[in-house]
Amino acid sequence: MPGETVPITLLPLAAPLPLLLPALVASLRPGRRPKLVPELAEAAALAALLIAAATLALLLAGGPATSPLLGASGIGLSTRIDAVSVTMLALVSFVGWVVVRYTRSYLDGEARQGAFTAWLCAAIASVLLLVQAGNLVQLAASWIATSYCLHRLLLFYPERRAAQRAAAKKRLFSTIGAVALVAAAGLMILAHGTTDIAAINAAARAGEAPAGIIGVAALLALAALLKSAQFPTHGWLTEVMEAPTPVSALLHAGVINAGGFLLIRLADVMLAAPGVLAVLAMIGGFTAIFGAAVMLTQPAVKTSLAWSTVGQMGFMILQCGLALFPLALLHIVAHSLYKAHAFLASGGAVEQVASIRRPGPVAVPSVRAVGRAFVAALAVYAAIGALFGLAFGFDHKSPQALALGAILVFGVAYLFAQGFADAAPRLLTRRTTLYSAAAASGYFALQTLAEWLTRGTLPATPAPGPLEWTLIALAVLSFGLVAVAQALFPLWASHPASAGLRVHLSNGLYVNAALDRLLGGWTIKRAG
């Protein structure tokens, strides 16, 4: 009966509700040490986490479902319960609870502690509403609300000029992205006659794509690229370090993933526009390489972590561009947990590094050792892949996924190069071989698990055509060349050109400065 199912399927909508109470109370007590606010905020975040756990139990017991709409004419609140929404709900509520708990002591005694807590709880509630959205109106509204709450958090220290400029630039890109998302939602509603996301995905999967599907996919891609700080609009993400550490943790471990979530949530729609996916793959792949290279030159911990996020978001967009949506979802979970811990523990990490004694001489690999290392790493990867193929079937391993695994193993090849150096002890060589096997095994195991958990919810990766094969080859070649250059860096680190390159990379190749000039002082005027 409808009366029996409505309370159950609407359960996830209860997750943001507890956070609204401390947000309201804190807004009325915006000053230092607001009475009961920290306790209420932590209890509300924990309640949201428990509701997420209950939603997982509901999914396991009853399977995927969409709740009835609380509203009229397709406008209102509804929730989609499936592997994607439950995963994101659990992730966001867990990270949110950790951040709120950390904030309780981190901001104790700040002059505007209450105001910060209010906007923090509102931001978490908005993201929770976003990731469970069952209709496009709720998706777009919570997307905009999340951006606004984050903007208020970035301006926690409004007197800081750098914070003002970063927030103004971020607002510009967020506004453009929001307009693109609203336009895409409007086109989908007009084409399908419904706001229900599950129905729109089902129609796209059945091949019922409207005439303007490429335009819709392009608008969705634009919104995702701007939200995830892709090249060349990445500058604001590296400039928001003026905000308190909890904001960095929430941003880099939660809000920044909204772009990838949007592509995953509407994966069937995106598959209908392979040309748009190709653009995503190229932009994401370049951003991943660019962000990782700049990260290695940053002297400050938080700035290095910010550039790491740029690279990681690029890799996630690359996965979406290659139609590896289950792996993109897995990437979001892994990166969020790692990055939240990295930011919240950054202060202690600096103290630990400062107390470590300098290591002795490091074995420098020769060109021949680097060559052997890459061959060995790929051989280990191929052997592990063959074993998984025999166990689970070779038909489950798409060429896109195999190429992505090869790119990941290139990172292990760098360790192999250290172990294959002439002066390296044999123990190091054995360890690097073990690490390579563990990395390859972990990749295939997690890939298999992600595909199994999302089967029926996310579309299978289609067989690659000529365009996809070109992108696969380009991605493997590009990441391979970068990995080889990194492994050979000790051989040419003393060259004068190396020092110059490091200076240019540490400044992000001046792309952000050029963008500031292109904007014609807009961010400066907005900051003032």
Short mmCIF file of C-alpha atoms in Angstrom, two decimals:
data_model
loop_
_atom_site.label_atom_id
_atom_site.label_comp_id
_atom_site.label_asym_id
_atom_site.label_seq_id
_atom_site.Cartn_x
_atom_site.Cartn_y
_atom_site.Cartn_z
CA MET A 1 0.00 0.00 0.00
CA PRO A 2 1.23 3.55 -0.69
CA GLY A 3 0.63 4.57 2.88
CA GLU A 4 3.05 1.87 4.04
CA THR A 5 5.87 2.55 1.57
CA VAL A 6 6.00 6.35 1.78
CA PRO A 7 7.51 6.56 5.30
CA ILE A 8 10.16 3.96 4.43
CA THR A 9 11.35 5.31 1.09
CA LEU A 10 11.39 8.86 2.44
CA LEU A 11 13.82 7.85 5.20
CA PRO A 12 16.94 9.43 3.56
CA LEU A 13 15.19 12.82 3.50
CA ALA A 14 15.41 12.77 7.28
CA ALA A 15 19.23 12.89 7.16
CA PRO A 16 19.55 16.65 6.51
CA LEU A 17 16.81 17.58 9.00
CA PRO A 18 18.78 17.21 12.27
CA LEU A 19 21.47 19.56 10.90
CA LEU A 20 18.95 22.35 10.37
CA LEU A 21 18.35 22.74 14.12
CA PRO A 22 21.98 23.57 15.08
CA ALA A 23 22.22 25.71 11.95
CA LEU A 24 19.22 27.76 13.11
CA VAL A 25 20.37 27.97 16.73
CA ALA A 26 23.91 28.89 15.71
CA SER A 27 22.66 31.63 13.38
CA LEU A 28 20.96 33.20 16.39
CA ARG A 29 24.17 32.86 18.43
CA PRO A 30 26.90 33.78 15.93
CA GLY A 31 29.55 34.78 18.45
CA ARG A 32 32.22 33.08 20.55
CA ARG A 33 31.42 29.77 22.29
CA PRO A 34 27.65 29.72 21.54
CA LYS A 35 25.82 27.79 24.23
CA LEU A 36 24.85 24.21 23.26
CA VAL A 37 25.66 24.81 19.58
CA PRO A 38 28.79 22.58 19.31
CA GLU A 39 27.02 19.76 21.14
CA LEU A 40 23.89 20.08 18.99
CA ALA A 41 25.95 20.17 15.77
CA GLU A 42 27.91 17.03 16.63
CA ALA A 43 24.76 15.16 17.71
CA ALA A 44 22.98 16.20 14.50
CA ALA A 45 25.88 15.06 12.32
CA LEU A 46 25.92 11.71 14.13
CA ALA A 47 22.16 11.38 13.64
CA ALA A 48 22.61 11.96 9.90
CA LEU A 49 25.25 9.22 9.82
CA LEU A 50 22.90 6.80 11.59
CA ILE A 51 20.12 7.60 9.11
CA ALA A 52 22.56 6.89 6.27
CA ALA A 53 23.33 3.52 7.85
CA ALA A 54 19.61 2.80 8.13
CA THR A 55 19.18 3.71 4.46
CA LEU A 56 21.87 1.18 3.56
CA ALA A 57 19.93 -1.47 5.47
CA LEU A 58 16.80 -0.42 3.61
CA LEU A 59 18.57 -0.82 0.26
CA LEU A 60 19.86 -4.27 1.19
CA ALA A 61 16.41 -5.36 2.32
CA GLY A 62 14.22 -3.92 -0.41
CA GLY A 63 16.46 -3.06 -3.35
CA PRO A 64 16.59 0.19 -5.32
CA ALA A 65 13.56 2.48 -5.08
CA THR A 66 12.39 6.03 -5.67
CA SER A 67 10.22 7.73 -3.09
CA PRO A 68 6.97 9.54 -3.94
CA LEU A 69 7.35 13.25 -4.58
CA LEU A 70 6.62 15.58 -1.69
CA GLY A 71 5.31 18.39 -3.84
CA ALA A 72 3.37 18.96 -7.03
CA SER A 73 3.99 19.23 -10.78
CA GLY A 74 7.38 17.55 -10.44
CA ILE A 75 8.61 20.22 -8.03
CA GLY A 76 9.42 19.11 -4.50
CA LEU A 77 11.45 16.57 -2.58
CA SER A 78 12.03 12.94 -3.47
CA THR A 79 14.84 10.51 -2.89
CA ARG A 80 16.48 7.82 -4.99
CA ILE A 81 17.69 4.81 -3.01
CA ASP A 82 20.32 2.86 -4.94
CA ALA A 83 24.02 1.99 -4.77
CA VAL A 84 25.13 5.46 -5.90
CA SER A 85 22.97 7.53 -3.56
CA VAL A 86 23.51 5.31 -0.52
CA THR A 87 27.28 5.28 -1.05
CA MET A 88 27.39 9.06 -1.31
CA LEU A 89 24.98 9.50 1.59
CA ALA A 90 27.16 7.36 3.86
CA LEU A 91 30.34 9.08 2.67
CA VAL A 92 29.07 12.65 3.10
CA SER A 93 27.47 11.99 6.48
CA PHE A 94 30.62 10.30 7.79
CA VAL A 95 32.97 13.04 6.55
CA GLY A 96 30.51 15.66 7.81
CA TRP A 97 30.42 14.13 11.27
CA VAL A 98 34.23 14.00 11.43
CA VAL A 99 34.55 17.62 10.29
CA VAL A 100 31.92 18.87 12.74
CA ARG A 101 33.58 16.99 15.58
CA TYR A 102 36.98 18.41 14.60
CA THR A 103 35.53 21.92 14.33
CA ARG A 104 34.25 21.78 17.88
CA SER A 105 37.79 22.04 19.26
CA TYR A 106 39.53 23.69 16.29
CA LEU A 107 37.38 26.84 16.36
CA ASP A 108 36.82 26.97 20.09
CA GLY A 109 37.13 30.60 21.16
CA GLU A 110 36.89 32.12 17.65
CA ALA A 111 34.94 35.37 17.53
CA ARG A 112 32.46 34.06 14.91
CA GLN A 113 32.36 30.42 16.00
CA GLY A 114 28.56 30.27 15.98
CA ALA A 115 28.25 31.70 12.47
CA PHE A 116 30.80 29.21 11.15
CA THR A 117 28.96 26.28 12.72
CA ALA A 118 25.67 27.47 11.24
CA TRP A 119 26.99 27.59 7.69
CA LEU A 120 28.92 24.33 8.14
CA CYS A 121 25.76 22.44 9.19
CA ALA A 122 23.80 24.07 6.35
CA ALA A 123 26.47 23.05 3.83
CA ILE A 124 26.47 19.42 4.97
CA ALA A 125 22.65 19.34 4.88
CA SER A 126 22.69 20.73 1.32
CA VAL A 127 25.15 18.09 0.13
CA LEU A 128 23.08 15.34 1.77
CA LEU A 129 20.03 16.62 -0.07
CA LEU A 130 22.01 16.72 -3.31
CA VAL A 131 23.37 13.17 -3.31
CA GLN A 132 19.99 11.56 -2.65
CA ALA A 133 17.98 13.73 -5.07
CA GLY A 134 15.33 11.79 -6.94
CA ASN A 135 14.27 14.65 -9.20
CA LEU A 136 16.04 17.32 -11.23
CA VAL A 137 14.51 20.28 -9.40
CA GLN A 138 15.82 19.06 -6.06
CA LEU A 139 19.20 18.28 -7.65
CA ALA A 140 19.59 21.79 -9.07
CA ALA A 141 18.29 23.55 -5.95
CA SER A 142 20.58 21.66 -3.57
CA TRP A 143 23.49 22.19 -6.00
CA ILE A 144 22.96 25.96 -5.77
CA ALA A 145 22.44 25.85 -1.99
CA THR A 146 25.70 23.94 -1.53
CA SER A 147 27.62 26.54 -3.53
CA TYR A 148 26.12 29.40 -1.51
CA CYS A 149 26.90 27.79 1.86
CA LEU A 150 30.45 27.06 0.76
CA HIS A 151 30.84 30.68 -0.35
CA ARG A 152 29.90 31.86 3.14
CA LEU A 153 32.40 29.46 4.70
CA LEU A 154 35.19 30.63 2.40
CA LEU A 155 34.58 34.17 3.66
CA PHE A 156 34.85 33.25 7.33
CA TYR A 157 37.77 35.69 7.53
CA PRO A 158 36.23 38.46 5.38
CA GLU A 159 39.08 40.87 6.02
CA ARG A 160 41.59 38.67 4.21
CA ARG A 161 42.10 39.94 0.69
CA ALA A 162 43.19 36.57 -0.69
CA ALA A 163 40.07 34.89 0.70
CA GLN A 164 37.88 37.55 -0.90
CA ARG A 165 39.48 37.11 -4.32
CA ALA A 166 39.28 33.31 -4.20
CA ALA A 167 35.63 33.39 -3.09
CA ALA A 168 34.74 35.88 -5.84
CA LYS A 169 36.38 33.74 -8.52
CA LYS A 170 34.74 30.63 -7.16
CA ARG A 171 31.35 32.36 -7.20
CA LEU A 172 31.82 33.28 -10.87
CA PHE A 173 32.50 29.70 -11.92
CA SER A 174 29.78 28.35 -9.61
CA THR A 175 27.23 30.72 -11.15
CA ILE A 176 28.14 29.66 -14.69
CA GLY A 177 27.97 26.01 -13.65
CA ALA A 178 24.61 26.47 -11.93
CA VAL A 179 23.17 28.17 -15.02
CA ALA A 180 24.42 25.27 -17.17
CA LEU A 181 22.87 22.71 -14.82
CA VAL A 182 19.53 24.51 -14.65
CA ALA A 183 19.47 24.80 -18.46
CA ALA A 184 20.27 21.08 -18.84
CA ALA A 185 17.57 20.18 -16.32
CA GLY A 186 15.04 22.34 -18.15
CA LEU A 187 15.83 20.72 -21.49
CA MET A 188 15.51 17.22 -20.00
CA ILE A 189 12.19 18.08 -18.36
CA LEU A 190 10.81 19.46 -21.63
CA ALA A 191 12.03 16.44 -23.59
CA HIS A 192 10.85 13.71 -21.19
CA GLY A 193 7.89 15.39 -19.50
CA THR A 194 9.13 14.46 -16.04
CA THR A 195 11.61 15.59 -13.42
CA ASP A 196 12.25 12.04 -12.16
CA ILE A 197 15.94 11.18 -12.58
CA ALA A 198 15.39 7.42 -12.65
CA ALA A 199 12.82 7.73 -15.45
CA ILE A 200 15.11 9.99 -17.49
CA ASN A 201 18.04 7.57 -17.10
CA ALA A 202 15.79 4.63 -18.03
CA ALA A 203 14.64 6.42 -21.18
CA ALA A 204 18.24 7.19 -22.16
CA ARG A 205 19.28 3.58 -21.52
CA ALA A 206 16.42 2.39 -23.73
CA GLY A 207 17.70 4.55 -26.57
CA GLU A 208 14.94 7.16 -26.29
CA ALA A 209 17.33 10.10 -26.49
CA PRO A 210 15.75 13.44 -27.48
CA ALA A 211 17.08 15.50 -30.37
CA GLY A 212 19.01 17.87 -28.13
CA ILE A 213 20.79 15.19 -26.09
CA ILE A 214 24.25 16.40 -27.14
CA GLY A 215 23.45 19.89 -25.90
CA VAL A 216 22.13 18.49 -22.62
CA ALA A 217 25.25 16.38 -22.12
CA ALA A 218 27.48 19.34 -22.97
CA LEU A 219 25.72 21.52 -20.37
CA LEU A 220 26.04 18.77 -17.75
CA ALA A 221 29.72 18.38 -18.62
CA LEU A 222 30.29 22.13 -18.27
CA ALA A 223 28.64 22.17 -14.85
CA ALA A 224 30.74 19.20 -13.74
CA LEU A 225 34.01 20.64 -15.05
CA LEU A 226 33.49 23.97 -13.29
CA LYS A 227 32.39 22.32 -10.05
CA SER A 228 35.41 20.01 -10.01
CA ALA A 229 37.94 22.80 -10.73
CA GLN A 230 39.20 21.46 -14.04
CA PHE A 231 41.86 23.19 -16.12
CA PRO A 232 41.94 26.14 -16.72
CA THR A 233 39.38 27.11 -14.05
CA HIS A 234 41.27 25.34 -11.25
CA GLY A 235 42.83 28.45 -9.72
CA TRP A 236 40.17 29.17 -7.12
CA LEU A 237 40.65 25.76 -5.51
CA THR A 238 44.32 26.45 -4.83
CA GLU A 239 43.55 29.92 -3.43
CA VAL A 240 41.00 29.03 -0.73
CA MET A 241 43.60 28.07 1.85
CA GLU A 242 42.78 31.28 3.74
CA ALA A 243 39.65 29.55 5.08
CA PRO A 244 39.85 27.43 8.27
CA THR A 245 41.09 23.84 7.93
CA PRO A 246 37.60 22.29 8.43
CA VAL A 247 36.43 24.18 5.33
CA SER A 248 39.33 22.73 3.32
CA ALA A 249 38.48 19.24 4.54
CA LEU A 250 34.78 19.61 3.69
CA LEU A 251 35.55 21.17 0.30
CA HIS A 252 38.26 18.78 -0.86
CA ALA A 253 36.65 15.65 0.60
CA GLY A 254 33.03 16.46 -0.19
CA VAL A 255 31.79 19.43 -2.19
CA ILE A 256 34.43 19.19 -4.92
CA ASN A 257 33.13 15.71 -5.80
CA ALA A 258 29.73 17.08 -6.83
CA GLY A 259 30.87 17.40 -10.46
CA GLY A 260 31.77 13.74 -10.69
CA PHE A 261 28.59 12.76 -8.84
CA LEU A 262 26.50 14.67 -11.39
CA LEU A 263 28.07 12.74 -14.27
CA ILE A 264 27.63 9.43 -12.45
CA ARG A 265 24.03 10.16 -11.46
CA LEU A 266 23.12 10.92 -15.10
CA ALA A 267 25.51 8.37 -16.62
CA ASP A 268 22.94 6.99 -19.07
CA VAL A 269 22.34 10.48 -20.45
CA MET A 270 26.08 11.08 -20.83
CA LEU A 271 26.57 7.79 -22.72
CA ALA A 272 24.26 9.09 -25.43
CA ALA A 273 26.86 11.75 -26.31
CA PRO A 274 30.22 10.01 -26.89
CA GLY A 275 31.75 13.19 -28.28
CA VAL A 276 31.10 15.00 -24.99
CA LEU A 277 32.62 12.09 -23.07
CA ALA A 278 35.72 12.37 -25.26
CA VAL A 279 36.09 16.04 -24.34
CA LEU A 280 35.73 15.13 -20.66
CA ALA A 281 38.44 12.48 -21.01
CA MET A 282 40.88 14.90 -22.64
CA ILE A 283 40.30 17.74 -20.17
CA GLY A 284 40.33 15.39 -17.19
CA GLY A 285 43.47 13.59 -18.31
CA PHE A 286 45.36 16.82 -18.88
CA THR A 287 44.19 18.25 -15.55
CA ALA A 288 45.35 15.08 -13.77
CA ILE A 289 48.86 15.32 -15.21
CA PHE A 290 49.05 19.08 -14.71
CA GLY A 291 47.84 18.99 -11.10
CA ALA A 292 50.15 16.14 -10.13
CA ALA A 293 53.19 17.85 -11.66
CA VAL A 294 52.53 21.17 -9.91
CA MET A 295 51.80 19.42 -6.61
CA LEU A 296 55.35 18.04 -6.46
CA THR A 297 56.80 21.57 -6.48
CA GLN A 298 54.71 23.10 -3.68
CA PRO A 299 56.53 23.89 -0.40
CA ALA A 300 53.40 24.30 1.78
CA VAL A 301 51.45 21.24 2.93
CA LYS A 302 47.93 22.60 2.39
CA THR A 303 48.80 24.07 -1.01
CA SER A 304 50.32 20.76 -2.07
CA LEU A 305 47.14 18.98 -0.95
CA ALA A 306 45.04 21.47 -2.93
CA TRP A 307 47.00 20.76 -6.12
CA SER A 308 46.68 17.05 -5.35
CA THR A 309 42.91 17.51 -5.36
CA VAL A 310 43.11 19.23 -8.76
CA GLY A 311 44.95 16.21 -10.13
CA GLN A 312 42.65 13.69 -8.46
CA MET A 313 39.51 15.42 -9.75
CA GLY A 314 41.06 15.39 -13.21
CA PHE A 315 41.59 11.64 -12.93
CA MET A 316 37.96 11.20 -11.81
CA ILE A 317 36.73 13.21 -14.82
CA LEU A 318 38.97 11.06 -17.04
CA GLN A 319 37.27 7.96 -15.65
CA CYS A 320 33.85 9.42 -16.42
CA GLY A 321 35.03 10.37 -19.91
CA LEU A 322 36.05 6.76 -20.50
CA ALA A 323 32.58 5.66 -19.27
CA LEU A 324 34.10 3.95 -16.20
CA PHE A 325 31.38 5.26 -13.90
CA PRO A 326 31.65 2.55 -11.20
CA LEU A 327 35.39 3.23 -10.92
CA ALA A 328 34.72 6.97 -10.76
CA LEU A 329 32.37 6.38 -7.81
CA LEU A 330 35.03 4.24 -6.13
CA HIS A 331 37.57 7.01 -6.75
CA ILE A 332 35.30 9.54 -5.04
CA VAL A 333 35.05 7.40 -1.92
CA ALA A 334 38.77 6.66 -1.70
CA HIS A 335 39.85 10.24 -2.40
CA SER A 336 37.35 11.75 0.04
CA LEU A 337 38.45 9.61 2.96
CA TYR A 338 42.12 10.15 2.22
CA LYS A 339 41.84 13.91 1.65
CA ALA A 340 39.70 14.56 4.74
CA HIS A 341 42.31 12.81 6.88
CA ALA A 342 45.15 14.60 5.09
CA PHE A 343 43.76 18.09 5.74
CA LEU A 344 42.68 17.47 9.31
CA ALA A 345 46.05 15.89 10.13
CA SER A 346 48.16 18.38 8.17
CA GLY A 347 49.34 20.25 11.26
CA GLY A 348 50.61 17.13 12.99
CA ALA A 349 52.20 15.90 9.76
CA VAL A 350 54.33 19.04 9.54
CA GLU A 351 55.64 18.49 13.06
CA GLN A 352 56.43 14.84 12.33
CA VAL A 353 58.30 15.64 9.12
CA ALA A 354 60.30 18.34 10.87
CA SER A 355 61.49 15.82 13.45
CA ILE A 356 62.64 13.21 10.90
CA ARG A 357 66.35 13.04 10.21
CA ARG A 358 67.52 13.38 6.64
CA PRO A 359 67.93 10.00 4.93
CA GLY A 360 71.21 8.80 3.55
CA PRO A 361 72.10 8.64 -0.13
CA VAL A 362 69.35 7.31 -2.37
CA ALA A 363 70.07 4.87 -5.17
CA VAL A 364 69.68 6.69 -8.50
CA PRO A 365 68.28 4.44 -11.26
CA SER A 366 69.86 4.48 -14.69
CA VAL A 367 67.93 4.64 -17.95
CA ARG A 368 68.31 0.89 -18.29
CA ALA A 369 66.99 0.34 -14.75
CA VAL A 370 63.95 2.53 -15.47
CA GLY A 371 63.24 0.54 -18.63
CA ARG A 372 63.45 -2.75 -16.73
CA ALA A 373 61.21 -1.33 -14.01
CA PHE A 374 58.39 -0.41 -16.38
CA VAL A 375 58.56 -3.74 -18.17
CA ALA A 376 58.50 -5.58 -14.84
CA ALA A 377 55.60 -3.52 -13.48
CA LEU A 378 53.50 -4.10 -16.60
CA ALA A 379 54.39 -7.80 -16.55
CA VAL A 380 53.20 -8.11 -12.95
CA TYR A 381 50.04 -6.19 -13.84
CA ALA A 382 49.35 -8.46 -16.83
CA ALA A 383 49.87 -11.59 -14.73
CA ILE A 384 47.53 -10.42 -11.98
CA GLY A 385 44.99 -9.31 -14.60
CA ALA A 386 45.11 -12.73 -16.23
CA LEU A 387 44.46 -14.43 -12.90
CA PHE A 388 41.45 -12.20 -12.25
CA GLY A 389 40.27 -12.79 -15.79
CA LEU A 390 40.36 -16.55 -15.27
CA ALA A 391 38.53 -16.18 -11.97
CA PHE A 392 35.83 -13.68 -12.98
CA GLY A 393 35.80 -13.82 -16.77
CA PHE A 394 37.73 -11.77 -19.29
CA ASP A 395 34.49 -10.30 -20.65
CA HIS A 396 34.14 -8.25 -17.46
CA LYS A 397 37.37 -6.35 -18.12
CA SER A 398 36.77 -3.54 -20.58
CA PRO A 399 39.74 -2.11 -22.52
CA GLN A 400 39.09 1.23 -20.78
CA ALA A 401 39.43 -0.36 -17.35
CA LEU A 402 42.56 -2.27 -18.34
CA ALA A 403 44.14 0.93 -19.63
CA LEU A 404 43.26 2.74 -16.41
CA GLY A 405 44.91 -0.02 -14.40
CA ALA A 406 48.04 0.26 -16.53
CA ILE A 407 48.16 3.99 -15.77
CA LEU A 408 47.93 3.28 -12.04
CA VAL A 409 50.70 0.70 -12.27
CA PHE A 410 52.96 3.34 -13.83
CA GLY A 411 53.11 4.85 -10.35
CA VAL A 412 54.36 1.55 -8.98
CA ALA A 413 56.94 1.45 -11.77
CA TYR A 414 58.57 4.47 -10.17
CA LEU A 415 59.16 2.39 -7.03
CA PHE A 416 60.42 -0.44 -9.21
CA ALA A 417 62.99 1.92 -10.68
CA GLN A 418 64.40 2.56 -7.20
CA GLY A 419 64.58 -1.16 -6.56
CA PHE A 420 66.26 -1.89 -9.89
CA ALA A 421 69.01 0.70 -9.45
CA ASP A 422 72.50 -0.75 -9.50
CA ALA A 423 73.19 0.27 -5.89
CA ALA A 424 69.80 -0.87 -4.58
CA PRO A 425 69.74 -3.78 -2.12
CA ARG A 426 67.95 -6.92 -3.22
CA LEU A 427 65.51 -6.53 -0.31
CA LEU A 428 64.27 -3.28 -1.88
CA THR A 429 63.79 -5.02 -5.22
CA ARG A 430 61.73 -7.78 -3.62
CA ARG A 431 59.62 -5.26 -1.73
CA THR A 432 58.85 -3.20 -4.82
CA THR A 433 57.82 -6.38 -6.63
CA LEU A 434 55.48 -7.20 -3.75
CA TYR A 435 54.07 -3.65 -3.77
CA SER A 436 53.42 -3.87 -7.50
CA ALA A 437 51.56 -7.16 -7.13
CA ALA A 438 49.54 -5.76 -4.22
CA ALA A 439 48.62 -2.62 -6.19
CA ALA A 440 47.51 -4.62 -9.23
CA SER A 441 45.55 -7.08 -7.09
CA GLY A 442 43.88 -4.25 -5.20
CA TYR A 443 42.91 -2.51 -8.43
CA PHE A 444 41.30 -5.57 -10.01
CA ALA A 445 39.59 -6.58 -6.75
CA LEU A 446 38.12 -3.12 -6.14
CA GLN A 447 37.14 -2.76 -9.79
CA THR A 448 35.28 -6.06 -9.68
CA LEU A 449 33.59 -5.12 -6.39
CA ALA A 450 32.54 -1.66 -7.64
CA GLU A 451 31.07 -3.08 -10.85
CA TRP A 452 29.22 -5.77 -8.93
CA LEU A 453 27.74 -3.33 -6.40
CA THR A 454 26.55 -0.89 -9.07
CA ARG A 455 25.32 -3.47 -11.58
CA GLY A 456 21.85 -2.48 -12.70
CA THR A 457 22.28 1.03 -11.29
CA LEU A 458 25.07 2.28 -13.51
CA PRO A 459 25.42 1.38 -17.20
CA ALA A 460 28.11 -1.02 -18.31
CA THR A 461 31.11 0.45 -20.09
CA PRO A 462 30.42 0.18 -23.84
CA ALA A 463 32.86 -1.39 -26.25
CA PRO A 464 35.29 1.25 -27.50
CA GLY A 465 35.03 2.62 -31.01
CA PRO A 466 37.79 4.34 -33.00
CA LEU A 467 37.43 7.55 -30.96
CA GLU A 468 37.59 5.69 -27.65
CA TRP A 469 40.59 3.64 -28.77
CA THR A 470 42.39 6.85 -29.69
CA LEU A 471 41.65 8.33 -26.27
CA ILE A 472 42.82 5.15 -24.52
CA ALA A 473 46.09 5.13 -26.43
CA LEU A 474 46.60 8.84 -25.82
CA ALA A 475 45.95 8.49 -22.08
CA VAL A 476 48.29 5.52 -21.62
CA LEU A 477 51.03 7.18 -23.68
CA SER A 478 50.74 10.52 -21.87
CA PHE A 479 50.74 9.09 -18.35
CA GLY A 480 53.51 6.66 -19.33
CA LEU A 481 55.77 9.44 -20.58
CA VAL A 482 55.16 11.46 -17.41
CA ALA A 483 55.95 8.44 -15.23
CA VAL A 484 59.18 7.79 -17.14
CA ALA A 485 60.19 11.45 -16.84
CA GLN A 486 59.59 11.34 -13.10
CA ALA A 487 61.63 8.16 -12.72
CA LEU A 488 64.49 9.68 -14.70
CA PHE A 489 64.35 13.02 -12.88
CA PRO A 490 67.35 12.29 -10.60
CA LEU A 491 69.52 11.97 -13.73
CA TRP A 492 68.78 15.49 -14.96
CA ALA A 493 67.82 17.25 -11.72
CA SER A 494 71.13 19.18 -11.67
CA HIS A 495 70.60 20.62 -15.16
CA PRO A 496 69.85 24.40 -15.19
CA ALA A 497 66.69 23.79 -17.18
CA SER A 498 65.39 21.62 -14.35
CA ALA A 499 65.54 24.50 -11.87
CA GLY A 500 63.72 26.78 -14.31
CA LEU A 501 61.03 24.21 -14.95
CA ARG A 502 60.51 23.75 -11.23
CA VAL A 503 59.98 27.50 -10.77
CA HIS A 504 57.43 27.61 -13.59
CA LEU A 505 55.60 24.55 -12.26
CA SER A 506 55.52 25.91 -8.71
CA ASN A 507 53.58 28.87 -10.15
CA GLY A 508 51.18 26.60 -12.01
CA LEU A 509 52.68 27.68 -15.35
CA TYR A 510 51.02 31.07 -14.61
CA VAL A 511 47.69 29.86 -15.95
CA ASN A 512 45.78 31.28 -12.99
CA ALA A 513 47.53 34.66 -13.34
CA ALA A 514 46.61 34.74 -17.03
CA LEU A 515 43.01 33.91 -16.15
CA ASP A 516 42.95 36.74 -13.61
CA ARG A 517 44.14 39.15 -16.28
CA LEU A 518 41.60 37.76 -18.75
CA LEU A 519 38.81 38.44 -16.29
CA GLY A 520 39.83 42.07 -16.47
CA GLY A 521 40.10 42.69 -12.75
CA TRP A 522 36.59 41.32 -12.09
CA THR A 523 37.71 39.34 -9.06
CA ILE A 524 39.54 42.34 -7.64
CA LYS A 525 36.43 44.50 -7.95
CA ARG A 526 34.26 41.79 -6.38
CA ALA A 527 36.80 41.38 -3.57
CA GLY A 528 36.73 45.09 -2.85
#
